[in-house]
Amino acid sequence: MSLFSLVLVNLGRNKLRTALTALSVVVALFLFCSLRGVLDTLDAAIKVGSEARLVTRNAISLIFPLPPAYRERLAAQPGVKTVSWGNWFGGRDPVDPGDFYAQFAVDAATYFPIYASDIDLILADRPQGPGMVPAGVDPKLAAFFEDRTGCVVGEKLFRRKGWRLGQTVTVSGTIFPGTWPFVIRAVYRAKDPAFGEEALLFHWKYLEEKGMGGSGLVGWYVLELADPAAAGRVSRAVDALYENSAAATRTETERAFQAGFVSMYGNVPFLIGLIGFAVVFAILLVAANTMMMAARERTGEHAVLKTLGFDDRTLFLLVLAEGALLTFGAGLAGSLLAKLVLEGSGFNAGGLLPPMTVSWGTVAAGIAIAVFMGAVSGLFPAVRAARLQIVEALRKVD
Amino acid sequence: MAAVEVRNVRKVYRRDAQEIPVLDGLSLDIADGDFVALMGPSGSGKTTLLNLIGGIDTVTSGSIRVGGDDLSRLTGRALARWRSRHIGFIFQLYNLIPVLTALENVELPLLLVRMSPKERRERARVALELVGLGDRLKHYPRQLSGGQEQRVAIARAVVSDPAVLLADEPTGDLDRKAAGEILDLLERLNGEYKKTIVMVTHDPHAAERAHRVLHLEKGVLSN
Amino acid sequence: MALPISYNLRNLRQRPLSTLATALGVALVVAVLIGALALAAGFQAALVETGSPANAMVLRVGADGEISSSVTRDAAAILRALPDVAAGPDGRPLLSQDMVVLTNLDRRGQPGSSNVTVRGIDPAGLTLRPDVRIVEGRMFTAGTDEVIVGHRLPRRFADTELGDRLRFNQREFTVVGHFEAGGSAFESEIWGDNAVLMPALDRETFQSVTFRMRDPARLAQLERQLEADPRLGVQVQSERAFYAAQSQLLATVIRLAGILVTLVMAVGAIFGAMNTMFAAVDARTREIGVLLTLGFSPGAVMLSFVIESVLLALAGGALGCLLALPVNGITTGTTNWSSFSELAFSFRVTPAALVAGMVFAAAMGLVGGLLPARRAARQPLAASLRAK
């Protein structure tokens, strides 16, 4: 029998109490890591935005459009490799208006090549005709290019709605009123889960014809850079170019653009972090209390151990180890559980967040907190046990 | 009618798979107003017998009647109620509730009876005066000496006026002087107030005060 | 037949550290719950107060918010001429045809920017919304490039103090006043004259038309009448219903998230409370045996321990309410995804939230105390008298 097994035996003494204490620590850390995971997820969503691509939008706000005529001059900018554009469609599912998903009208010929490295096309309809696609476009999109009303949807959305390839999906326009049918011609899977697989993409020309009476206005431009280091220079150049025109622009890297959306949450991330700490503090307080109660009850035993020859230091370590071991084990379990459950299930708060990630940093932070609390709660009884006078303690025992 | 009638009582404890017989076919009678001392070595079953008489424990076989009531007929709630009316317990370690004052401790059994709070307090006060602690009503157990605590316990035992008092080593934890005071009190309760007393004890001085001494050895009476 | 409550209270006092720790655990859970409810309530209040049930609001059919709506001048003229539109004290119709757009402003003290609503109103727009009051500076002069800014904006966004200039395309607009609007969503908006703003922002149509109904009871009929008119292509609802719908999504999310977090927290806290009570039962084994010996029924003993647990939890609940109260009135803001624009609002701790907190605390005490209480009641009598 070693000291370690002595610690284990002590923990096994009152199994119910140990179990309850452990469970409350598991719950505390699970919650802490989940809440911090929300912050991790928002961070990851920002990081998914590329620094090698720029987004140009109207300087007033995203809801103001840009003239399509800008595309030539943007393409001609030094440092810009390709220009694409898109519009937010913002429609609703007429069958289930409460279920929100994003629809974008994009200039497919330029858009898909730019994002080719971010997605894989996992399902695609077969083209009727020769199956020609513009340069740089994945041939799997041939059927999509043939069909003016075709669309490409993300895998998560595809599966969630139970759609089939070739199926016609209807969207009710809100900004562009009317009923809009789209035919699913391909399905994409994102290489990085934070990129999102919940969008429906269709031809910009279709939107221009049907929704804008033939003279289209662009929502935003995407500029692919030849050299990512030139991002700052190119952004400033573009904005200076249009500073005094009817539609002034605001250009930033795609990452900054994404960060802008996240910053719209305002104080909420801060509040979430705060709650995380409150949670942990509350429950670990209670767990610490329990462990101190337990230790207090064994005063007599500790006295006996001392009569047998165990020294103060050993007793100190013994009692401390009990507390730390319990919280370490439970903290590890709770933190890992958060990571496994949330990431494994692809939990995304009903579409409000991208699929959740819980970083290893968060898991480590969780474990560290648990161990710290365990050490602190073990400290008082450990010191008491070390300082115990045998005679005093034995007198108290019946 | 005997206050206590024990007939052929067997009490067997089961621990894991083993059966441990504690009482083995015990029979005895205790008359009304008697003062009996139960003596015997450790493990002879004295406390078990006391518990059975008090309805705290149940027999494996045999029967016990107290004041004419067949204990095997009573269970659960009914048994508890019967006990509160007919039995007063006195323990070696007093067993007072530490967060209640002496008065409140003695009032406890009366909470089970319908009466006004005022009446309860009065009866408890009278009981405490009987045991000589009329000036310590508001004291908490930790503020009393061992002998005083035991007296409070006795007051609690008699406050609902039970016919039978069961005492388990009432002087076991007290010094000579305090023990003597407690035994004086018990004698008085038996002589003046006609309480039937069954007392388990190791102490020959205590046994001297009883009218009869019964010896228990290995679960049977040996005299 | 029951044990006195003073017994429980004194026992709680007997182990002060343990009692305090458990109560604090419960307190934090309750505080988080009340905080979440206060957040949702504040958010909803800001929006619900924005709308009056006596006003009708007209948007384009199919639009889910003002931003995606468009009402032509012709349609607005038709609406203006309706007999249902109440007349103001000056005899003119009490109707506002609003241009609503978003502008992206940099946050103050925080990185990033957010969308803020810019509303171009008619002069009638002010009388239509009677809670509006200028608190600093003055009202904008009609026909000029002056604007007023809701008083919740200057603290949170750049370029919104008196004298600051906001740039829209080639035109600059000067902030001449800050206004209050009864705690409603308007306090997070920028208002100007739509006759000036619309050309500046290249807007040819309005986003919404709002008017006071002469007879609010006629709303349903009015709805049917207008929605059936092919010249208009509109949807009609009361202004209050519109804003209530705008608050629905986010308020529900906040509440659900808050309740979820609280429930999980509660599980942990209940385990803690259970532990505390189990320890109490263990420590009082002999005492319980005595109570049973004296004749108290196991049910009475069980009830007593449950009550003790509930009392402990209620103390925690009261502490939690106290912890949560200071949050009342604190202003925060976020983007309301339904309108895609910033909404500043204050935490609102309602009596209902406090009651919910206390009830939740009691429930935690009940659940946490049940098993230990049962153990206390089921103790084998003889054995417990022998316990240490």
CSV table of C-alpha atoms in Angstrom, one decimal, chain B residues 13 47-48 51 55-57 76-77 80-81 83-85 89 91 93-101 104-105 108-109 111-112 140 142 156, chain C residues 1-4 6-8 10-14 286-300 380-383 385-387:
chain,number,residue,atom,x,y,z
B,13,TYR,CA,-29.0,-9.7,13.9
B,47,THR,CA,-29.3,-2.8,25.7
B,48,THR,CA,-31.1,-4.9,23.0
B,51,ASN,CA,-34.6,-1.3,23.1
B,55,GLY,CA,-40.3,-0.4,21.0
B,56,ILE,CA,-37.2,0.9,19.4
B,57,ASP,CA,-36.4,-2.5,18.0
B,76,GLY,CA,-44.7,2.7,12.3
B,77,ARG,CA,-46.7,5.8,13.3
B,80,ALA,CA,-44.1,6.0,17.7
B,81,ARG,CA,-47.1,7.5,19.2
B,83,ARG,CA,-43.8,5.2,22.7
B,84,SER,CA,-44.2,8.9,23.3
B,85,ARG,CA,-47.0,8.2,25.7
B,89,PHE,CA,-35.8,6.9,27.7
B,91,PHE,CA,-29.3,7.4,27.7
B,93,LEU,CA,-24.6,10.1,26.7
B,94,TYR,CA,-27.7,12.1,27.6
B,95,ASN,CA,-28.5,12.8,23.9
B,96,LEU,CA,-29.8,16.3,24.3
B,97,ILE,CA,-30.2,18.5,21.2
B,98,PRO,CA,-27.3,20.9,21.4
B,99,VAL,CA,-29.1,23.8,19.6
B,100,LEU,CA,-32.1,23.8,22.0
B,101,THR,CA,-32.1,25.2,25.6
B,104,GLU,CA,-36.9,23.5,24.9
B,105,ASN,CA,-35.3,20.1,25.1
B,108,LEU,CA,-39.8,18.4,22.7
B,109,PRO,CA,-41.9,15.3,23.6
B,111,LEU,CA,-44.9,18.8,20.7
B,112,LEU,CA,-46.4,15.5,19.9
B,140,TYR,CA,-27.8,25.3,26.4
B,142,ARG,CA,-22.8,22.9,26.4
B,156,ARG,CA,-37.5,15.1,29.3
C,1,MET,CA,-46.6,17.1,15.4
C,2,ALA,CA,-44.0,19.0,13.6
C,3,LEU,CA,-40.5,20.0,14.7
C,4,PRO,CA,-40.2,23.7,15.4
C,6,SER,CA,-36.3,27.4,15.3
C,7,TYR,CA,-34.6,24.0,15.5
C,8,ASN,CA,-33.7,24.3,11.8
C,10,ARG,CA,-30.4,27.3,15.0
C,11,ASN,CA,-28.8,24.3,13.3
C,12,LEU,CA,-28.0,26.5,10.3
C,13,ARG,CA,-26.4,29.0,12.5
C,14,GLN,CA,-24.4,26.2,14.2
C,286,ARG,CA,-27.8,10.3,17.1
C,287,GLU,CA,-29.9,13.4,17.5
C,288,ILE,CA,-32.2,12.1,14.8
C,289,GLY,CA,-32.4,8.8,16.6
C,290,VAL,CA,-33.4,10.6,19.8
C,291,LEU,CA,-36.2,12.5,18.0
C,292,LEU,CA,-37.5,9.2,16.5
C,293,THR,CA,-37.3,7.6,20.0
C,294,LEU,CA,-39.2,10.4,21.5
C,295,GLY,CA,-42.0,9.6,19.1
C,296,PHE,CA,-41.6,12.0,16.2
C,297,SER,CA,-42.6,10.2,13.0
C,298,PRO,CA,-40.0,9.6,10.3
C,299,GLY,CA,-42.2,11.9,8.1
C,300,ALA,CA,-41.8,14.7,10.6
C,380,PRO,CA,-32.6,2.4,11.8
C,381,LEU,CA,-33.4,3.6,15.2
C,382,ALA,CA,-31.3,1.3,17.4
C,383,ALA,CA,-28.2,1.7,15.3
C,385,LEU,CA,-28.5,5.8,19.0
C,386,ARG,CA,-25.2,4.0,19.1
C,387,ALA,CA,-23.6,6.3,16.5
